[in-house]
Amino acid sequence: MRFGILGETRAWHGGGEVPLGGPARRALLALLLVRPGEVVSADRLAEEIDPAGTRSAHSLQSQVSRLRAALGDGAAIERAGAGYRILVDPQHVDASRFERLAGEGRAALADGDAGRAVVLLTEALELWRGPALADLPESETARAAAVRLEEHRLGALEDRIEAGLRLGEHWAAVPELRELVARHPLRERLAGLLMRALSAEGGQAEALVMFEETRRHLADELGADPSAELTALHRELLSADPEPTPTAPPAQLTSFVGRADEVADVAEMLRVARLVTLIGPGGVGKTRLSVEAAGLVGTGAAAGGPADQVCFVELAPLRDGAGLPQALLAALGLRQNGLQMDGGATTPVDRLIAALSDQVLLLVLDNCEHLVDDVAGLAARLLTTCPRLRVLATSREPLGIIGEHLFPVRPLDADAAVRLFSERAAAVRRGFTAGPGTVRRICAALDDLPLAIELAAARSRTLDVDDLAERLDDLLGVSRGNRTADERHRTLRSVVAWSWDLLSASEQRAARRFTVFVGGATAESAARVCGIDGGTLESLADKSLLDAVGGRYRMLETIRAYGAERLDEAGEQDSVRRAHAQHLAELVRTADPHLRRAEQLEWLPVVAAEHGDLLAALRWAVREPEVKTAFELLATAFTYLWIRGASASVAPTAIELLTAVGEAVPDGLGEEYATCVLLAASASGDAGGQVWQRHRAAAGKALAAAWPGDRRGRHPVTLLLWMMRNAVGPDPQGAYELVSSQRDCPDPWARAAAHYVSGFGHLGKGDPEAAEDAFGRALDGFRSLGERWGTALALGSLADTAGARGDRTRAIALTDEALVLTGRLGALEDSADLLVNRGDHLAGDDPAAARTDYAEAAALARRAGSSTYLAAALRGLGDMALAEGDLALAEQRYTDALERTDPHWIKSLGPRVRALTGLGRVAAARNHHAEARRRYRQAAEAADTVGAPVPEVLRMLGLARDVIESVLKAAAPGR
């Protein structure tokens, strides 16, 4: 019999739960189980079961008898002196088992075995079903035991999280740690773990703010300073270099057989060459070899090679080269657009170049053959502009660019092939034995191709090895000698077809339908789209048709290509793709409201995991055409695309959709149409601008009709982004009024956004008090929803108003708070923006701190590939140089900043105006008065593009009074 007191008191016997009866009996059992086998006095039992004292000794004895009857022969309760005890093995009680497993897990962690620690501690924590001893809320004995158990539980949680961090699971740990730190703000170990996790995810600024918050809590509540360990971690983070976390090579679930020499040779080749391409037929093992070689380079184990950072990019899911730069940005952990939607002023390739320009990185591009021309062009440009970058590519053909070193990947040698088959067969069939001659005959028939060998070995679970060899002989007609790559590919295709034909009809149906998933799928998604049950998925995985990793099933590209042909032959392609698109639409529709609430950090990775399939569903819907589905997919995914900075990935599809429907707004889809126009406008180059000019007016009318102010539309994020896109343009006032009119809208996010926008209107009219009130209302609205990005926006604007009235202390505190939130979102661009703002607040009193903020902002902007925010940081550094009298350096900084600004983008307005005024001040200091007036006029003209009075715009940008007067005088001589 098993017992549980980590939650409500429960007992299980055999395969079911034992009914214990009423609360008195459950409480009695719980008290006896606190320390199994120890005597508990009858007086204490009676008192703690009934603190009011209404139970007699006879009543207690009656409850004991009833409990004995309920437990039957599963456990004995015996009378011992003046009390009772229960005779059970302590390991049959969940609390005792928890303490043992937690202790073993902690010991494994101390011994450096993080993997075993995670297993033990997870098993221990899964025993908890609720608060310990929940049936005894008023018992002193139970309360003391519960406190001890809960403390032990928290320690086990800390140990398990630390073990996960040692295994690199930083992203998964951050949400849980935030919640724990909020509940236990004085627990330094939790704070330290969160700081490490945030820093590993690129959130160094937030990690530093976390230290300050913990330090304040300790001082306010305990009058104590942080421990030496936490202080040392703080120093470590201060000296660290924050950067985004690239996608690591995929973890391998099987051993690596043979090719040790090839791994070393590839690593050595990468030491002297900047582009190495592994070439060979499908299934020969190029991907696995690239993973192993990258691991060797990444650890610095390659002879004479540095410990490069490694980023692995899987290109098989891409259908064409248009999404190639975005795929690289995503793998590098960078947003394709900043959260502010820069309107395509910076192309994805430009962002890649900016991010990689000074990084020491090995970029692994896997499965290039179907995009070989696009990959070659991008790789050549990156290698030319990023001197510390190396590229390792896998392809069936060379990229064909200057400097490429080719490494042909050949089939396994005979001994390695036999060993691979034997190991894989033993994994699926216990006690597998076979004569080496028979196994060698099988491997030779398969041309010693690793994928073909693994597919055949998976069949040894149900086929005798001799029977397997005979079937392969019949299938392939074994030939000897050296075969060409094309013949080997035909061999592999034959083995895939053979493995396919051995599947049952239901398994074949499931496998061919699964091919619609380009990025893999959860069991739930596979069931919804393809009607596949979990048992069939497991069966396909057992037969090596699917890989199961991290709760998702994936299909190797070679098998997927074959299955897609079978799907088309079966006439199921349209129906399954329609089901796939409908499933994606349902998923993003479900996620969308959560992304504007406190749950956004939980839902972002859920949608991000389906990003490749979202793009595939969109392409199918546009080209089918399923116009309604396409518009709804784009609109419901807009919040996700905006927060992740991934709008550029769908911009070409959005343009294609608008081209197909023309300028007439589809009935009932006006708001979706406007969202599509915004997404299309984020395309790089002239394409986005042309679409914007052609569709802006119609989209604006459709959006206004969808949000009349007295009722809510469907997509509130579109409102705010519409205003930001129109803020510098022909009708900024109209866009402003559309959003600000939503102050009484039923949608709470739209109301908060309306108050936020209204604040700028009040600033433009010279009413800072009303602006601060509006920003405060926006802050309250976003905070009530738990929405971090909107909250950060409002905090930043409140910081600006506080700084404008001279309250720099409050301005800095508000900016720090906003930095925490952008760090949680992983928004490097917005963190850079806030650091520049903080530098502006600090510049008057602490120029050294301001310079540090500007420099850190520049570093973050470069890593994010953001020219807009790099311009802002360079402008700040120009101010520092000017204040120190270094006119040449100041001019250089201002000029560099000006070259990076976009005159049509709202977030570039401040850097542009201030860089122009800076150049004017440099010219004035040199007594070049005509040049100074020219620059001041340019600054005034730039400020005049937002529809607000130029003096107010200049004041909003925080320029000093004498600078504002100089600009106005130059703009209007004689006034």
Short mmCIF file of N, CA and C in Angstrom, two decimals, residues 538-629:
data_model
loop_
_atom_site.label_atom_id
_atom_site.label_comp_id
_atom_site.label_asym_id
_atom_site.label_seq_id
_atom_site.Cartn_x
_atom_site.Cartn_y
_atom_site.Cartn_z
N GLU A 538 4.41 6.52 -31.95
CA GLU A 538 5.47 5.75 -31.31
C GLU A 538 5.96 4.63 -32.23
N SER A 539 5.01 4.01 -32.92
CA SER A 539 5.38 2.93 -33.84
C SER A 539 6.27 3.46 -34.96
N LEU A 540 5.91 4.63 -35.52
CA LEU A 540 6.73 5.22 -36.58
C LEU A 540 8.11 5.61 -36.06
N ALA A 541 8.16 6.07 -34.81
CA ALA A 541 9.46 6.42 -34.22
C ALA A 541 10.28 5.16 -34.01
N ASP A 542 9.65 4.09 -33.56
CA ASP A 542 10.37 2.82 -33.37
C ASP A 542 10.98 2.33 -34.68
N LYS A 543 10.32 2.63 -35.80
CA LYS A 543 10.79 2.15 -37.10
C LYS A 543 11.66 3.19 -37.81
N SER A 544 12.10 4.20 -37.06
CA SER A 544 13.02 5.23 -37.56
C SER A 544 12.42 6.11 -38.64
N LEU A 545 11.09 6.09 -38.79
CA LEU A 545 10.45 7.02 -39.74
C LEU A 545 10.28 8.40 -39.12
N LEU A 546 10.25 8.47 -37.79
CA LEU A 546 10.16 9.74 -37.06
C LEU A 546 11.21 9.76 -35.98
N ASP A 547 11.65 10.97 -35.62
CA ASP A 547 12.48 11.18 -34.43
C ASP A 547 11.62 11.85 -33.37
N ALA A 548 11.77 11.44 -32.13
CA ALA A 548 11.04 12.05 -31.02
C ALA A 548 12.03 12.74 -30.11
N VAL A 549 11.96 14.08 -30.09
CA VAL A 549 12.90 14.88 -29.29
C VAL A 549 12.14 16.03 -28.63
N GLY A 550 12.29 16.16 -27.32
CA GLY A 550 11.72 17.31 -26.63
C GLY A 550 10.22 17.45 -26.76
N GLY A 551 9.49 16.33 -26.77
CA GLY A 551 8.04 16.40 -26.84
C GLY A 551 7.49 16.64 -28.23
N ARG A 552 8.36 16.65 -29.25
CA ARG A 552 7.92 16.86 -30.63
C ARG A 552 8.44 15.73 -31.50
N TYR A 553 7.67 15.41 -32.51
CA TYR A 553 8.07 14.40 -33.49
C TYR A 553 8.52 15.12 -34.76
N ARG A 554 9.64 14.65 -35.33
CA ARG A 554 10.16 15.24 -36.56
C ARG A 554 10.46 14.13 -37.55
N MET A 555 10.38 14.47 -38.82
CA MET A 555 10.64 13.51 -39.89
C MET A 555 11.87 13.95 -40.65
N LEU A 556 12.81 13.02 -40.86
CA LEU A 556 13.99 13.35 -41.64
C LEU A 556 13.59 13.79 -43.05
N GLU A 557 14.34 14.74 -43.59
CA GLU A 557 13.93 15.35 -44.85
C GLU A 557 13.86 14.35 -45.99
N THR A 558 14.78 13.39 -46.00
CA THR A 558 14.75 12.39 -47.07
C THR A 558 13.45 11.59 -47.03
N ILE A 559 13.04 11.20 -45.84
CA ILE A 559 11.80 10.43 -45.68
C ILE A 559 10.60 11.33 -45.95
N ARG A 560 10.70 12.57 -45.52
CA ARG A 560 9.58 13.50 -45.71
C ARG A 560 9.33 13.75 -47.20
N ALA A 561 10.40 13.87 -47.98
CA ALA A 561 10.24 14.10 -49.42
C ALA A 561 9.54 12.90 -50.06
N TYR A 562 9.92 11.70 -49.65
CA TYR A 562 9.29 10.50 -50.19
C TYR A 562 7.81 10.45 -49.77
N GLY A 563 7.55 10.76 -48.49
CA GLY A 563 6.17 10.72 -48.00
C GLY A 563 5.29 11.76 -48.66
N ALA A 564 5.86 12.93 -48.99
CA ALA A 564 5.07 13.97 -49.65
C ALA A 564 4.60 13.50 -51.03
N GLU A 565 5.44 12.72 -51.70
CA GLU A 565 5.02 12.16 -53.00
C GLU A 565 3.85 11.20 -52.81
N ARG A 566 3.92 10.42 -51.73
CA ARG A 566 2.82 9.47 -51.47
C ARG A 566 1.54 10.22 -51.09
N LEU A 567 1.68 11.33 -50.41
CA LEU A 567 0.51 12.12 -50.05
C LEU A 567 -0.18 12.65 -51.31
N ASP A 568 0.64 13.11 -52.25
CA ASP A 568 0.08 13.62 -53.50
C ASP A 568 -0.58 12.49 -54.29
N GLU A 569 0.06 11.32 -54.34
CA GLU A 569 -0.50 10.18 -55.06
C GLU A 569 -1.85 9.75 -54.48
N ALA A 570 -1.97 9.88 -53.14
CA ALA A 570 -3.20 9.46 -52.47
C ALA A 570 -4.33 10.48 -52.65
N GLY A 571 -4.03 11.62 -53.26
CA GLY A 571 -5.04 12.65 -53.46
C GLY A 571 -5.47 13.34 -52.17
N GLU A 572 -4.59 13.31 -51.16
CA GLU A 572 -4.94 13.87 -49.85
C GLU A 572 -4.29 15.21 -49.58
N GLN A 573 -3.47 15.68 -50.51
CA GLN A 573 -2.67 16.86 -50.21
C GLN A 573 -3.52 18.06 -49.84
N ASP A 574 -4.55 18.36 -50.62
CA ASP A 574 -5.37 19.54 -50.35
C ASP A 574 -6.09 19.43 -49.01
N SER A 575 -6.69 18.28 -48.75
CA SER A 575 -7.46 18.14 -47.51
C SER A 575 -6.58 18.21 -46.29
N VAL A 576 -5.40 17.59 -46.34
CA VAL A 576 -4.51 17.60 -45.18
C VAL A 576 -3.90 18.99 -45.00
N ARG A 577 -3.53 19.64 -46.09
CA ARG A 577 -2.98 20.99 -45.96
C ARG A 577 -4.03 21.97 -45.45
N ARG A 578 -5.27 21.76 -45.86
CA ARG A 578 -6.35 22.61 -45.34
C ARG A 578 -6.52 22.39 -43.83
N ALA A 579 -6.48 21.14 -43.41
CA ALA A 579 -6.57 20.84 -41.98
C ALA A 579 -5.37 21.43 -41.22
N HIS A 580 -4.20 21.38 -41.86
CA HIS A 580 -2.99 21.95 -41.25
C HIS A 580 -3.15 23.46 -41.07
N ALA A 581 -3.63 24.15 -42.12
CA ALA A 581 -3.81 25.60 -42.03
C ALA A 581 -4.86 25.95 -40.99
N GLN A 582 -5.93 25.19 -40.94
CA GLN A 582 -6.98 25.46 -39.95
C GLN A 582 -6.47 25.24 -38.53
N HIS A 583 -5.64 24.22 -38.35
CA HIS A 583 -5.06 23.97 -37.02
C HIS A 583 -4.16 25.13 -36.60
N LEU A 584 -3.32 25.61 -37.53
CA LEU A 584 -2.44 26.74 -37.21
C LEU A 584 -3.26 27.97 -36.89
N ALA A 585 -4.34 28.20 -37.66
CA ALA A 585 -5.19 29.35 -37.39
C ALA A 585 -5.82 29.25 -36.01
N GLU A 586 -6.25 28.06 -35.64
CA GLU A 586 -6.85 27.88 -34.31
C GLU A 586 -5.82 28.09 -33.21
N LEU A 587 -4.61 27.60 -33.45
CA LEU A 587 -3.56 27.75 -32.43
C LEU A 587 -3.23 29.21 -32.18
N VAL A 588 -3.00 29.98 -33.26
CA VAL A 588 -2.61 31.38 -33.07
C VAL A 588 -3.80 32.20 -32.59
N ARG A 589 -5.02 31.80 -32.98
CA ARG A 589 -6.20 32.50 -32.47
C ARG A 589 -6.34 32.29 -30.96
N THR A 590 -6.05 31.09 -30.50
CA THR A 590 -6.08 30.81 -29.06
C THR A 590 -4.98 31.56 -28.33
N ALA A 591 -3.79 31.62 -28.93
CA ALA A 591 -2.66 32.25 -28.26
C ALA A 591 -2.76 33.76 -28.23
N ASP A 592 -3.37 34.35 -29.25
CA ASP A 592 -3.34 35.80 -29.43
C ASP A 592 -3.72 36.60 -28.18
N PRO A 593 -4.87 36.38 -27.55
CA PRO A 593 -5.19 37.20 -26.37
C PRO A 593 -4.22 36.99 -25.22
N HIS A 594 -3.66 35.79 -25.09
CA HIS A 594 -2.70 35.53 -24.02
C HIS A 594 -1.41 36.32 -24.22
N LEU A 595 -1.09 36.63 -25.47
CA LEU A 595 0.14 37.37 -25.75
C LEU A 595 0.02 38.84 -25.35
N ARG A 596 -1.16 39.29 -25.01
CA ARG A 596 -1.36 40.65 -24.51
C ARG A 596 -1.74 40.62 -23.03
N ARG A 597 -1.36 39.56 -22.37
CA ARG A 597 -1.66 39.39 -20.95
C ARG A 597 -0.41 38.90 -20.23
N ALA A 598 -0.59 38.58 -18.96
CA ALA A 598 0.55 38.15 -18.14
C ALA A 598 1.15 36.84 -18.65
N GLU A 599 0.36 36.05 -19.41
CA GLU A 599 0.84 34.74 -19.84
C GLU A 599 1.71 34.82 -21.10
N GLN A 600 2.07 36.00 -21.53
CA GLN A 600 2.74 36.13 -22.82
C GLN A 600 4.07 35.36 -22.87
N LEU A 601 4.78 35.31 -21.74
CA LEU A 601 6.06 34.59 -21.74
C LEU A 601 5.86 33.09 -21.87
N GLU A 602 4.71 32.58 -21.44
CA GLU A 602 4.43 31.16 -21.58
C GLU A 602 3.99 30.83 -23.00
N TRP A 603 3.24 31.73 -23.62
CA TRP A 603 2.66 31.45 -24.94
C TRP A 603 3.59 31.78 -26.09
N LEU A 604 4.52 32.70 -25.91
CA LEU A 604 5.43 33.04 -27.00
C LEU A 604 6.20 31.81 -27.51
N PRO A 605 6.82 31.01 -26.63
CA PRO A 605 7.52 29.84 -27.16
C PRO A 605 6.59 28.79 -27.77
N VAL A 606 5.34 28.75 -27.32
CA VAL A 606 4.37 27.80 -27.90
C VAL A 606 4.16 28.13 -29.37
N VAL A 607 3.94 29.41 -29.67
CA VAL A 607 3.71 29.81 -31.06
C VAL A 607 5.02 29.77 -31.84
N ALA A 608 6.11 30.18 -31.20
CA ALA A 608 7.40 30.20 -31.90
C ALA A 608 7.80 28.80 -32.37
N ALA A 609 7.44 27.77 -31.61
CA ALA A 609 7.76 26.40 -32.03
C ALA A 609 7.07 26.03 -33.33
N GLU A 610 5.96 26.71 -33.64
CA GLU A 610 5.21 26.41 -34.87
C GLU A 610 5.49 27.42 -35.97
N HIS A 611 6.56 28.24 -35.84
CA HIS A 611 6.78 29.33 -36.79
C HIS A 611 6.91 28.81 -38.22
N GLY A 612 7.72 27.78 -38.44
CA GLY A 612 7.89 27.26 -39.78
C GLY A 612 6.59 26.75 -40.37
N ASP A 613 5.78 26.10 -39.54
CA ASP A 613 4.50 25.60 -40.04
C ASP A 613 3.51 26.74 -40.27
N LEU A 614 3.61 27.80 -39.49
CA LEU A 614 2.77 28.97 -39.73
C LEU A 614 3.07 29.56 -41.10
N LEU A 615 4.35 29.68 -41.44
CA LEU A 615 4.71 30.20 -42.76
C LEU A 615 4.22 29.28 -43.87
N ALA A 616 4.35 27.96 -43.66
CA ALA A 616 3.90 27.02 -44.68
C ALA A 616 2.38 27.11 -44.88
N ALA A 617 1.64 27.23 -43.77
CA ALA A 617 0.19 27.35 -43.87
C ALA A 617 -0.21 28.63 -44.58
N LEU A 618 0.51 29.71 -44.31
CA LEU A 618 0.23 30.98 -44.99
C LEU A 618 0.48 30.87 -46.48
N ARG A 619 1.60 30.27 -46.85
CA ARG A 619 1.91 30.14 -48.28
C ARG A 619 0.84 29.31 -48.99
N TRP A 620 0.41 28.23 -48.34
CA TRP A 620 -0.63 27.40 -48.96
C TRP A 620 -1.92 28.20 -49.11
N ALA A 621 -2.33 28.92 -48.05
CA ALA A 621 -3.59 29.65 -48.10
C ALA A 621 -3.57 30.74 -49.16
N VAL A 622 -2.43 31.39 -49.35
CA VAL A 622 -2.34 32.48 -50.35
C VAL A 622 -2.37 31.91 -51.75
N ARG A 623 -1.71 30.80 -51.95
CA ARG A 623 -1.57 30.28 -53.31
C ARG A 623 -2.72 29.35 -53.72
N GLU A 624 -3.55 28.95 -52.76
CA GLU A 624 -4.64 28.04 -53.09
C GLU A 624 -5.67 28.65 -54.04
N PRO A 625 -6.26 29.80 -53.90
CA PRO A 625 -6.16 30.68 -52.75
C PRO A 625 -7.33 30.49 -51.77
N GLU A 626 -6.99 30.54 -50.49
CA GLU A 626 -7.99 30.56 -49.42
C GLU A 626 -7.84 31.93 -48.75
N VAL A 627 -8.44 32.95 -49.37
CA VAL A 627 -8.19 34.34 -48.99
C VAL A 627 -8.56 34.60 -47.53
N LYS A 628 -9.72 34.14 -47.12
CA LYS A 628 -10.17 34.40 -45.75
C LYS A 628 -9.21 33.77 -44.74
N THR A 629 -8.82 32.52 -44.99
CA THR A 629 -7.88 31.85 -44.09
C THR A 629 -6.55 32.60 -44.04
#
